[in-house]
Amino acid sequence: MPLMETARPRLLVADQVAGNIRLLSLPDGSETGRLEGRHLAEHAGFLALPRGRVAFVDDLAGELVVLDPYGPDSGRPLVAAAVPVATPAEHLAADPSGRLLAVTTGLGRNENVWSDLLTAVDLGGADGPRSVRVRTRTGEPGVTILPPEPGVTTPGPGITPPGPAVTTATPDPAEAGSDAPGTSGTFDASGASDALVVLRHREPGTLTAYRHAGLLASAPGCPPVTPAHELPLPDHDGHGDAVDPLTGELFAAAGSGVHRARRAGATLVAGEPLPWAGPGRGWYLRLDPVRRMLWSCVRGGPAEPGRWPEWTNDAWWHRIDAGETGRLPLGPGLVFRLAVCARHIAYARIHPDGDELILVTAAAGERPRIGARLPLPAMAGAPRAGGTPWDGVQRRAVAGSPGGDLVAVTRGGHGEIHLIDASRAALIRTLRLPTALDDGGHLALVSPGDGAELDPVGR
């Protein structure tokens, strides 16, 4: 297939309620692959891996699945690898090589915490991908994986730095057991055995570290494991995690601010927390590898869920290298997740007076500002004032690629995806699918060589 076709962006569309995943070529929306009977763990989301691969957890099958979005165009299967993991999956993360992963568990369809299972995954084992399940502590922990010190791994078979568009014919960790040129059967990732898995717990709040190699060496039967180190947090309400693979610094969002830590051997050393710079707090944290920034949405206003239309929302940002932090008002209602694009950050805002997609620009040397607001068609079954904005209602998913200007946002319950060119703040087309996308579905937008794997946490 010509490079031009192979290099077109791809959109992964998960309907986790109906149990299917579609692979679409953009911008026309033509279907190039489909998986039936796959129920994506929505809270854990999609995880970008090197060489354009994408991982997710199938909550029903109890598997971590690695997808090759450009595989079907080149005669390769869409599913590159699958390995058993404990579910219901809460969070998902990888090391910079894309070889080592970790999956935590959460509530699922239960009202109280019950699971303490953690799964360590090695996609590059000599005999193929393998996983080990262990017991840690009950809860709904976030997870990050810290690379070996000093925090920078040497690019090799498992990591592709951002660069020009490439095809996906080069081997990757999911093919580590093959004899393909450029790889070895054991997939030698420099320093991978010293990676540190860090769980962000709440009630009580801690950052708890385990050696990934030690987890993989655990016996069968889900044995309890002892942490290599535990760092107490002053907050017990953590929610939102990010890690900078270039420096090895991790970030954990909590009520008082964003806590920071670095590794020193097998221990963690706390850094100075980042403030929310005003009232409210963020419940989501994302690394922006294009501008080397952190982004969140700080929510304020009344605590009652039924008064969600009165919630205030500010885009919170932090420039990692410059140390600058600030906020930008977005408007009232429900704003949660965000998408990172080449020149914009995209937020979807839901409100009874009308929904919209907000495009934020953050040019180098300038404070972030709102570049455009685009109205979105109303959703039947959208949240209403007086009810919670997340129980039995429709929502929106939003996705972008750090290597392009396209933004995709769903219209939950309608089976529609609005495709927007952020560079022109214009709707390109609305894609209509034969699946409802109840609860908003979930999206991942992939461009070859876009460096999305430099945000190594599931989104």
Short mmCIF file of C-alpha atoms in Angstrom, two decimals:
data_model
loop_
_atom_site.label_atom_id
_atom_site.label_comp_id
_atom_site.label_asym_id
_atom_site.label_seq_id
_atom_site.Cartn_x
_atom_site.Cartn_y
_atom_site.Cartn_z
CA MET A 1 0.00 0.00 0.00
CA PRO A 2 1.38 3.48 -0.83
CA LEU A 3 2.94 5.42 2.02
CA MET A 4 0.38 8.22 1.61
CA GLU A 5 -2.46 5.84 2.46
CA THR A 6 -0.53 4.09 5.22
CA ALA A 7 0.39 7.40 6.85
CA ARG A 8 -3.17 8.67 7.15
CA PRO A 9 -4.38 9.08 10.75
CA ARG A 10 -6.38 6.25 12.26
CA LEU A 11 -9.20 6.51 14.78
CA LEU A 12 -9.92 3.70 17.22
CA VAL A 13 -13.57 3.83 18.32
CA ALA A 14 -14.64 1.68 21.27
CA ASP A 15 -18.26 1.10 22.21
CA GLN A 16 -17.58 -0.51 25.57
CA VAL A 17 -21.28 -1.02 26.27
CA ALA A 18 -22.07 -2.85 23.02
CA GLY A 19 -18.70 -4.59 23.05
CA ASN A 20 -16.98 -3.62 19.80
CA ILE A 21 -14.00 -1.64 18.53
CA ARG A 22 -13.79 -0.09 15.07
CA LEU A 23 -10.72 1.16 13.24
CA LEU A 24 -11.37 4.09 10.92
CA SER A 25 -9.13 5.80 8.38
CA LEU A 26 -9.26 9.58 8.55
CA PRO A 27 -10.47 11.95 7.35
CA ASP A 28 -13.03 9.96 5.32
CA GLY A 29 -13.96 7.57 8.15
CA SER A 30 -13.70 4.38 6.09
CA GLU A 31 -13.51 1.25 8.22
CA THR A 32 -10.25 -0.69 7.97
CA GLY A 33 -10.73 -3.10 10.88
CA ARG A 34 -13.21 -4.24 13.52
CA LEU A 35 -13.23 -6.32 16.70
CA GLU A 36 -16.48 -7.75 18.03
CA GLY A 37 -16.94 -8.98 21.60
CA ARG A 38 -14.29 -6.64 23.02
CA HIS A 39 -15.30 -4.54 26.04
CA LEU A 40 -12.74 -1.80 26.63
CA ALA A 41 -12.12 -0.84 30.26
CA GLU A 42 -13.22 2.78 29.84
CA HIS A 43 -11.57 4.19 32.96
CA ALA A 44 -8.19 2.71 32.01
CA GLY A 45 -8.65 3.83 28.40
CA PHE A 46 -6.25 3.45 25.48
CA LEU A 47 -2.48 3.47 26.05
CA ALA A 48 -0.15 4.69 23.28
CA LEU A 49 2.89 2.48 22.71
CA PRO A 50 5.95 2.94 20.47
CA ARG A 51 5.66 2.27 16.72
CA GLY A 52 2.04 3.36 16.61
CA ARG A 53 0.73 0.47 18.69
CA VAL A 54 -2.12 0.99 21.15
CA ALA A 55 -3.01 -1.13 24.19
CA PHE A 56 -6.25 -1.50 26.12
CA VAL A 57 -7.78 -3.89 28.64
CA ASP A 58 -10.80 -6.02 27.73
CA ASP A 59 -12.70 -6.00 31.03
CA LEU A 60 -14.89 -8.96 30.11
CA ALA A 61 -12.19 -11.26 28.71
CA GLY A 62 -9.58 -10.28 31.29
CA GLU A 63 -6.94 -9.53 28.68
CA LEU A 64 -4.56 -6.75 27.81
CA VAL A 65 -4.79 -6.36 24.04
CA VAL A 66 -2.15 -4.68 21.85
CA LEU A 67 -3.48 -3.26 18.59
CA ASP A 68 -1.56 -2.50 15.38
CA PRO A 69 -3.72 0.20 13.74
CA TYR A 70 -1.75 0.08 10.48
CA GLY A 71 -1.48 -3.71 10.43
CA PRO A 72 -4.59 -4.45 8.34
CA ASP A 73 -3.26 -2.18 5.56
CA SER A 74 -0.03 -4.20 5.36
CA GLY A 75 -1.34 -7.72 5.74
CA ARG A 76 -0.86 -7.91 9.52
CA PRO A 77 -3.67 -8.59 12.00
CA LEU A 78 -5.20 -5.74 13.97
CA VAL A 79 -4.48 -7.60 17.22
CA ALA A 80 -0.70 -7.81 17.65
CA ALA A 81 -0.73 -9.46 21.08
CA ALA A 82 -3.00 -10.40 23.97
CA VAL A 83 -2.06 -11.43 27.50
CA PRO A 84 -4.18 -12.23 30.62
CA VAL A 85 -4.59 -9.50 33.26
CA ALA A 86 -6.73 -9.05 36.37
CA THR A 87 -9.90 -7.02 35.91
CA PRO A 88 -11.86 -4.79 36.35
CA ALA A 89 -9.03 -2.60 35.11
CA GLU A 90 -8.68 0.80 36.77
CA HIS A 91 -5.48 2.21 35.31
CA LEU A 92 -2.86 1.18 32.76
CA ALA A 93 0.72 2.39 32.20
CA ALA A 94 3.92 1.47 30.35
CA ASP A 95 7.64 2.15 30.66
CA PRO A 96 9.28 4.29 27.94
CA SER A 97 10.34 1.23 25.93
CA GLY A 98 6.74 0.08 25.62
CA ARG A 99 7.80 -3.38 26.72
CA LEU A 100 6.85 -3.33 30.42
CA LEU A 101 3.29 -2.54 31.49
CA ALA A 102 1.23 -2.57 34.67
CA VAL A 103 -2.54 -2.78 35.21
CA THR A 104 -4.36 -1.94 38.44
CA THR A 105 -7.87 -3.03 39.40
CA GLY A 106 -10.82 -1.05 40.76
CA LEU A 107 -14.48 -1.37 41.74
CA GLY A 108 -16.03 -2.45 38.46
CA ARG A 109 -19.77 -2.95 39.07
CA ASN A 110 -19.37 -2.98 42.84
CA GLU A 111 -20.09 -0.25 45.36
CA ASN A 112 -17.11 -0.85 47.63
CA VAL A 113 -13.42 -1.51 47.07
CA TRP A 114 -12.69 -5.23 46.99
CA SER A 115 -9.77 -5.98 44.68
CA ASP A 116 -6.07 -5.73 45.53
CA LEU A 117 -4.76 -7.31 42.32
CA LEU A 118 -1.97 -5.79 40.27
CA THR A 119 -0.78 -7.26 36.96
CA ALA A 120 2.76 -6.86 35.66
CA VAL A 121 3.20 -7.46 31.92
CA ASP A 122 6.29 -8.07 29.78
CA LEU A 123 5.49 -7.83 26.07
CA GLY A 124 9.05 -8.80 25.14
CA GLY A 125 9.55 -12.15 26.84
CA ALA A 126 11.73 -14.76 25.14
CA ASP A 127 8.67 -16.99 24.66
CA GLY A 128 6.28 -14.15 23.89
CA PRO A 129 4.23 -11.79 26.07
CA ARG A 130 3.71 -12.88 29.66
CA SER A 131 1.94 -11.53 32.74
CA VAL A 132 1.96 -12.12 36.48
CA ARG A 133 -0.76 -11.18 38.97
CA VAL A 134 0.01 -10.24 42.57
CA ARG A 135 -1.82 -8.80 45.58
CA THR A 136 -1.03 -5.31 46.87
CA ARG A 137 -3.71 -3.29 48.69
CA THR A 138 -7.43 -2.86 48.04
CA GLY A 139 -8.48 0.35 46.41
CA GLU A 140 -8.59 2.06 43.03
CA PRO A 141 -4.93 2.98 42.58
CA GLY A 142 -3.41 4.96 39.77
CA VAL A 143 -0.21 3.62 38.24
CA THR A 144 2.94 4.91 36.57
CA ILE A 145 6.18 3.18 35.62
CA LEU A 146 9.46 4.99 36.26
CA PRO A 147 12.38 4.18 33.97
CA PRO A 148 15.83 3.36 35.33
CA GLU A 149 17.89 6.23 36.63
CA PRO A 150 18.82 8.84 35.53
CA GLY A 151 15.41 8.74 33.89
CA VAL A 152 16.33 8.53 30.21
CA THR A 153 16.36 5.23 28.32
CA THR A 154 18.35 4.79 25.14
CA PRO A 155 16.02 4.46 22.13
CA GLY A 156 16.15 0.95 20.80
CA PRO A 157 13.84 -1.67 19.33
CA GLY A 158 11.04 -0.66 21.69
CA ILE A 159 10.92 3.15 21.58
CA THR A 160 10.44 5.55 18.70
CA PRO A 161 11.20 9.22 19.39
CA PRO A 162 8.88 11.75 17.75
CA GLY A 163 9.80 12.38 14.15
CA PRO A 164 8.51 12.30 10.60
CA ALA A 165 5.73 10.00 9.52
CA VAL A 166 6.80 6.37 9.25
CA THR A 167 5.21 3.13 8.21
CA THR A 168 4.64 0.49 10.85
CA ALA A 169 6.61 -2.30 9.20
CA THR A 170 9.36 -2.22 11.81
CA PRO A 171 9.15 -4.88 14.53
CA ASP A 172 7.92 -4.00 18.01
CA PRO A 173 7.71 -5.57 21.47
CA ALA A 174 4.60 -7.54 20.56
CA GLU A 175 6.70 -9.32 17.90
CA ALA A 176 9.68 -9.90 20.18
CA GLY A 177 9.60 -13.64 19.86
CA SER A 178 9.97 -13.51 16.08
CA ASP A 179 13.11 -13.57 14.01
CA ALA A 180 12.25 -10.31 12.27
CA PRO A 181 15.25 -8.22 11.27
CA GLY A 182 16.27 -5.63 13.82
CA THR A 183 15.08 -7.54 16.88
CA SER A 184 16.35 -10.31 19.07
CA GLY A 185 14.26 -13.13 20.46
CA THR A 186 14.67 -11.74 23.99
CA PHE A 187 13.98 -8.09 23.07
CA ASP A 188 16.85 -6.43 24.85
CA ALA A 189 15.47 -3.14 26.20
CA SER A 190 18.28 -1.26 27.93
CA GLY A 191 17.66 -1.07 31.67
CA ALA A 192 14.12 -2.40 31.42
CA SER A 193 14.64 -4.84 34.27
CA ASP A 194 15.13 -1.95 36.70
CA ALA A 195 11.81 -0.23 35.98
CA LEU A 196 9.80 0.82 39.04
CA VAL A 197 6.01 0.41 39.21
CA VAL A 198 4.44 3.13 41.38
CA LEU A 199 0.88 2.87 42.67
CA ARG A 200 -0.85 6.06 43.78
CA HIS A 201 -3.17 5.03 46.62
CA ARG A 202 -5.74 7.01 48.56
CA GLU A 203 -7.32 6.56 52.02
CA PRO A 204 -4.55 6.69 53.14
CA GLY A 205 -2.66 8.50 50.42
CA THR A 206 0.68 6.96 49.43
CA LEU A 207 2.99 6.43 46.51
CA THR A 208 3.99 2.76 46.72
CA ALA A 209 6.85 1.44 44.58
CA TYR A 210 7.59 -2.10 43.37
CA ARG A 211 10.37 -3.35 41.12
CA HIS A 212 8.76 -4.57 37.91
CA ALA A 213 11.29 -7.40 37.65
CA GLY A 214 10.39 -8.53 41.16
CA LEU A 215 6.70 -8.61 40.27
CA LEU A 216 7.42 -10.73 37.18
CA ALA A 217 9.39 -13.17 39.35
CA SER A 218 6.44 -13.76 41.69
CA ALA A 219 5.04 -17.25 42.18
CA PRO A 220 1.69 -18.41 40.78
CA GLY A 221 -1.49 -17.96 42.81
CA CYS A 222 -1.57 -14.15 43.18
CA PRO A 223 0.80 -13.90 46.17
CA PRO A 224 0.95 -10.74 48.30
CA VAL A 225 4.03 -8.66 47.54
CA THR A 226 6.07 -6.28 49.68
CA PRO A 227 6.78 -2.80 48.31
CA ALA A 228 10.33 -1.68 47.67
CA HIS A 229 9.37 1.71 49.12
CA GLU A 230 6.34 3.68 50.32
CA LEU A 231 6.08 7.47 50.35
CA PRO A 232 3.17 8.92 52.39
CA LEU A 233 1.10 11.69 50.80
CA PRO A 234 -0.53 14.51 52.78
CA ASP A 235 -3.79 14.02 50.84
CA HIS A 236 -6.02 10.95 50.86
CA ASP A 237 -8.04 11.87 47.76
CA GLY A 238 -5.59 11.38 44.90
CA HIS A 239 -7.05 11.06 41.38
CA GLY A 240 -5.00 11.72 38.24
CA ASP A 241 -1.49 10.58 37.32
CA ALA A 242 1.26 11.48 34.86
CA VAL A 243 4.95 10.78 34.40
CA ASP A 244 7.63 12.56 32.38
CA PRO A 245 9.74 9.81 30.75
CA LEU A 246 12.51 12.27 29.92
CA THR A 247 13.21 13.17 33.56
CA GLY A 248 11.57 10.27 35.38
CA GLU A 249 9.46 12.66 37.48
CA LEU A 250 5.95 11.51 38.39
CA PHE A 251 2.95 13.69 39.17
CA ALA A 252 -0.15 12.82 41.22
CA ALA A 253 -3.21 15.08 41.42
CA ALA A 254 -4.87 15.50 44.83
CA GLY A 255 -6.99 17.99 46.75
CA SER A 256 -4.17 20.30 47.82
CA GLY A 257 -2.30 20.26 44.51
CA VAL A 258 -0.15 18.08 42.28
CA HIS A 259 2.36 16.00 44.22
CA ARG A 260 5.73 15.26 42.63
CA ALA A 261 8.30 12.54 43.20
CA ARG A 262 11.46 11.11 41.66
CA ARG A 263 13.16 7.80 42.17
CA ALA A 264 16.46 7.35 43.98
CA GLY A 265 17.36 3.72 43.47
CA ALA A 266 14.31 1.76 44.61
CA THR A 267 13.02 4.62 46.79
CA LEU A 268 10.93 7.71 46.03
CA VAL A 269 11.90 11.26 46.95
CA ALA A 270 9.14 13.85 47.22
CA GLY A 271 9.40 17.14 45.35
CA GLU A 272 7.70 20.47 45.94
CA PRO A 273 3.96 20.17 45.13
CA LEU A 274 2.44 22.25 42.34
CA PRO A 275 -0.50 24.46 43.43
CA TRP A 276 -3.90 24.52 41.76
CA ALA A 277 -3.43 28.30 41.74
CA GLY A 278 -6.93 28.99 43.07
CA PRO A 279 -10.06 27.28 44.43
CA GLY A 280 -11.10 23.81 43.32
CA ARG A 281 -8.99 20.86 42.20
CA GLY A 282 -8.24 18.73 39.16
CA TRP A 283 -9.42 15.12 38.85
CA TYR A 284 -7.46 14.31 35.71
CA LEU A 285 -3.84 14.90 34.79
CA ARG A 286 -2.20 14.55 31.39
CA LEU A 287 1.29 15.03 29.99
CA ASP A 288 1.55 17.06 26.80
CA PRO A 289 4.68 15.78 24.98
CA VAL A 290 4.50 18.49 22.30
CA ARG A 291 4.89 21.49 24.60
CA ARG A 292 6.25 19.55 27.60
CA MET A 293 3.35 20.69 29.76
CA LEU A 294 0.91 19.18 32.24
CA TRP A 295 -2.79 19.80 31.74
CA SER A 296 -5.86 19.29 33.89
CA CYS A 297 -9.31 20.79 34.44
CA VAL A 298 -9.82 22.34 37.87
CA ARG A 299 -13.41 21.95 39.05
CA GLY A 300 -14.98 24.30 41.60
CA GLY A 301 -18.41 25.29 42.82
CA PRO A 302 -21.05 23.43 44.85
CA ALA A 303 -20.22 19.91 46.02
CA GLU A 304 -23.67 18.44 45.29
CA PRO A 305 -23.58 16.36 42.07
CA GLY A 306 -27.08 17.52 41.12
CA ARG A 307 -25.81 21.11 40.85
CA TRP A 308 -23.20 20.18 38.24
CA PRO A 309 -24.39 22.91 35.80
CA GLU A 310 -23.02 25.42 38.34
CA TRP A 311 -19.57 23.81 38.51
CA THR A 312 -16.76 26.07 37.40
CA ASN A 313 -14.04 24.71 35.13
CA ASP A 314 -10.56 26.10 34.51
CA ALA A 315 -7.91 24.65 32.23
CA TRP A 316 -4.90 24.20 34.54
CA TRP A 317 -1.44 24.07 33.01
CA HIS A 318 2.17 23.74 34.08
CA ARG A 319 5.25 24.17 31.90
CA ILE A 320 7.56 21.41 33.15
CA ASP A 321 10.89 22.92 32.11
CA ALA A 322 10.08 26.57 32.87
CA GLY A 323 8.22 25.84 36.12
CA GLU A 324 5.33 28.19 35.19
CA THR A 325 1.77 27.37 36.31
CA GLY A 326 -1.57 29.00 35.52
CA ARG A 327 -5.30 28.65 34.83
CA LEU A 328 -7.71 29.58 32.06
CA PRO A 329 -11.52 29.74 32.58
CA LEU A 330 -13.48 27.38 30.32
CA GLY A 331 -17.06 27.87 31.49
CA PRO A 332 -19.64 26.15 33.74
CA GLY A 333 -20.89 22.57 33.54
CA LEU A 334 -19.09 19.26 33.14
CA VAL A 335 -15.54 19.19 31.76
CA PHE A 336 -13.28 16.23 32.44
CA ARG A 337 -10.91 14.63 29.96
CA LEU A 338 -8.95 16.45 27.28
CA ALA A 339 -7.08 15.74 24.04
CA VAL A 340 -3.56 16.78 23.05
CA CYS A 341 -3.02 17.92 19.46
CA ALA A 342 -0.06 19.39 17.60
CA ARG A 343 -1.12 23.00 18.15
CA HIS A 344 -4.08 22.81 20.53
CA ILE A 345 -5.51 21.23 23.65
CA ALA A 346 -9.16 20.22 23.23
CA TYR A 347 -11.78 20.11 25.99
CA ALA A 348 -15.42 19.03 25.62
CA ARG A 349 -17.85 20.97 27.85
CA ILE A 350 -21.37 19.72 28.61
CA HIS A 351 -24.06 22.13 29.88
CA PRO A 352 -27.88 22.34 29.68
CA ASP A 353 -27.53 25.61 27.73
CA GLY A 354 -25.45 23.89 25.05
CA ASP A 355 -22.36 21.75 24.63
CA GLU A 356 -19.15 22.87 22.98
CA LEU A 357 -15.63 21.87 22.03
CA ILE A 358 -13.04 24.31 23.37
CA LEU A 359 -9.68 24.65 21.60
CA VAL A 360 -6.86 26.06 23.73
CA THR A 361 -3.62 27.30 22.17
CA ALA A 362 -0.32 27.34 24.06
CA ALA A 363 2.43 28.72 21.83
CA ALA A 364 5.98 28.78 23.18
CA GLY A 365 6.62 31.87 25.31
CA GLU A 366 2.91 32.75 25.53
CA ARG A 367 0.29 32.05 28.17
CA PRO A 368 -2.39 29.61 27.02
CA ARG A 369 -5.54 31.20 25.61
CA ILE A 370 -8.81 30.02 24.12
CA GLY A 371 -8.48 29.88 20.35
CA ALA A 372 -12.03 28.80 19.48
CA ARG A 373 -15.31 27.50 20.83
CA LEU A 374 -17.32 25.22 18.56
CA PRO A 375 -20.94 24.32 19.42
CA LEU A 376 -21.80 20.61 19.48
CA PRO A 377 -25.21 19.07 18.71
CA ALA A 378 -27.25 18.18 21.80
CA MET A 379 -27.40 14.60 23.05
CA ALA A 380 -30.67 12.84 23.82
CA GLY A 381 -30.17 11.43 27.30
CA ALA A 382 -27.65 14.12 28.24
CA PRO A 383 -27.17 14.97 31.93
CA ARG A 384 -29.87 17.19 33.40
CA ALA A 385 -29.84 19.65 36.26
CA GLY A 386 -30.77 17.92 39.53
CA GLY A 387 -29.29 14.56 38.49
CA THR A 388 -25.70 13.37 38.51
CA PRO A 389 -23.72 13.96 35.31
CA TRP A 390 -22.34 10.41 35.19
CA ASP A 391 -25.05 7.89 36.20
CA GLY A 392 -27.27 6.60 33.40
CA VAL A 393 -26.61 9.55 31.09
CA GLN A 394 -24.81 10.13 27.81
CA ARG A 395 -21.37 11.66 27.68
CA ARG A 396 -18.69 12.65 25.18
CA ALA A 397 -15.25 11.23 24.45
CA VAL A 398 -12.58 13.40 22.85
CA ALA A 399 -9.32 12.45 21.13
CA GLY A 400 -6.45 13.99 19.22
CA SER A 401 -2.91 13.20 18.15
CA PRO A 402 0.18 15.20 19.17
CA GLY A 403 1.29 14.83 15.56
CA GLY A 404 -1.76 16.41 13.89
CA ASP A 405 -4.60 18.92 14.00
CA LEU A 406 -7.60 16.59 13.87
CA VAL A 407 -9.91 16.36 16.90
CA ALA A 408 -12.62 13.73 17.26
CA VAL A 409 -15.48 14.10 19.74
CA THR A 410 -18.41 11.70 20.19
CA ARG A 411 -22.12 12.30 20.54
CA GLY A 412 -23.00 9.60 23.05
CA GLY A 413 -26.09 7.54 22.30
CA HIS A 414 -26.27 8.71 18.69
CA GLY A 415 -23.39 6.75 17.20
CA GLU A 416 -21.86 9.95 15.86
CA ILE A 417 -18.32 11.33 15.86
CA HIS A 418 -17.64 14.95 14.94
CA LEU A 419 -14.30 15.34 13.16
CA ILE A 420 -12.80 18.81 13.52
CA ASP A 421 -9.74 20.48 12.00
CA ALA A 422 -8.36 22.45 14.93
CA SER A 423 -6.05 24.50 12.70
CA ARG A 424 -9.15 26.02 11.05
CA ALA A 425 -11.57 25.54 13.98
CA ALA A 426 -13.89 23.92 11.47
CA LEU A 427 -16.04 20.80 11.35
CA ILE A 428 -14.79 18.51 8.57
CA ARG A 429 -17.56 15.93 8.76
CA THR A 430 -19.72 13.89 11.10
CA LEU A 431 -19.05 10.16 11.03
CA ARG A 432 -22.07 7.94 11.66
CA LEU A 433 -21.50 4.43 12.99
CA PRO A 434 -23.84 1.44 13.35
CA THR A 435 -23.27 1.37 17.11
CA ALA A 436 -24.79 3.73 19.69
CA LEU A 437 -21.63 4.76 21.58
CA ASP A 438 -23.61 4.76 24.82
CA ASP A 439 -21.83 6.49 27.71
CA GLY A 440 -19.89 8.38 25.03
CA GLY A 441 -17.74 5.47 23.92
CA HIS A 442 -13.97 5.90 23.91
CA LEU A 443 -11.52 7.13 21.28
CA ALA A 444 -7.82 7.05 20.37
CA LEU A 445 -6.46 9.02 17.41
CA VAL A 446 -3.18 7.70 15.98
CA SER A 447 -0.72 9.35 13.58
CA PRO A 448 2.53 7.64 12.54
CA GLY A 449 5.55 8.94 14.44
CA ASP A 450 3.49 11.37 16.54
CA GLY A 451 5.34 10.63 19.82
CA ALA A 452 2.11 9.87 21.70
CA GLU A 453 3.94 7.14 23.63
CA LEU A 454 5.82 9.89 25.50
CA ASP A 455 2.64 10.11 27.61
CA PRO A 456 2.91 6.52 28.92
CA VAL A 457 -0.38 6.38 30.88
CA GLY A 458 -3.70 5.06 29.57
CA ARG A 459 -6.11 7.80 28.50
#
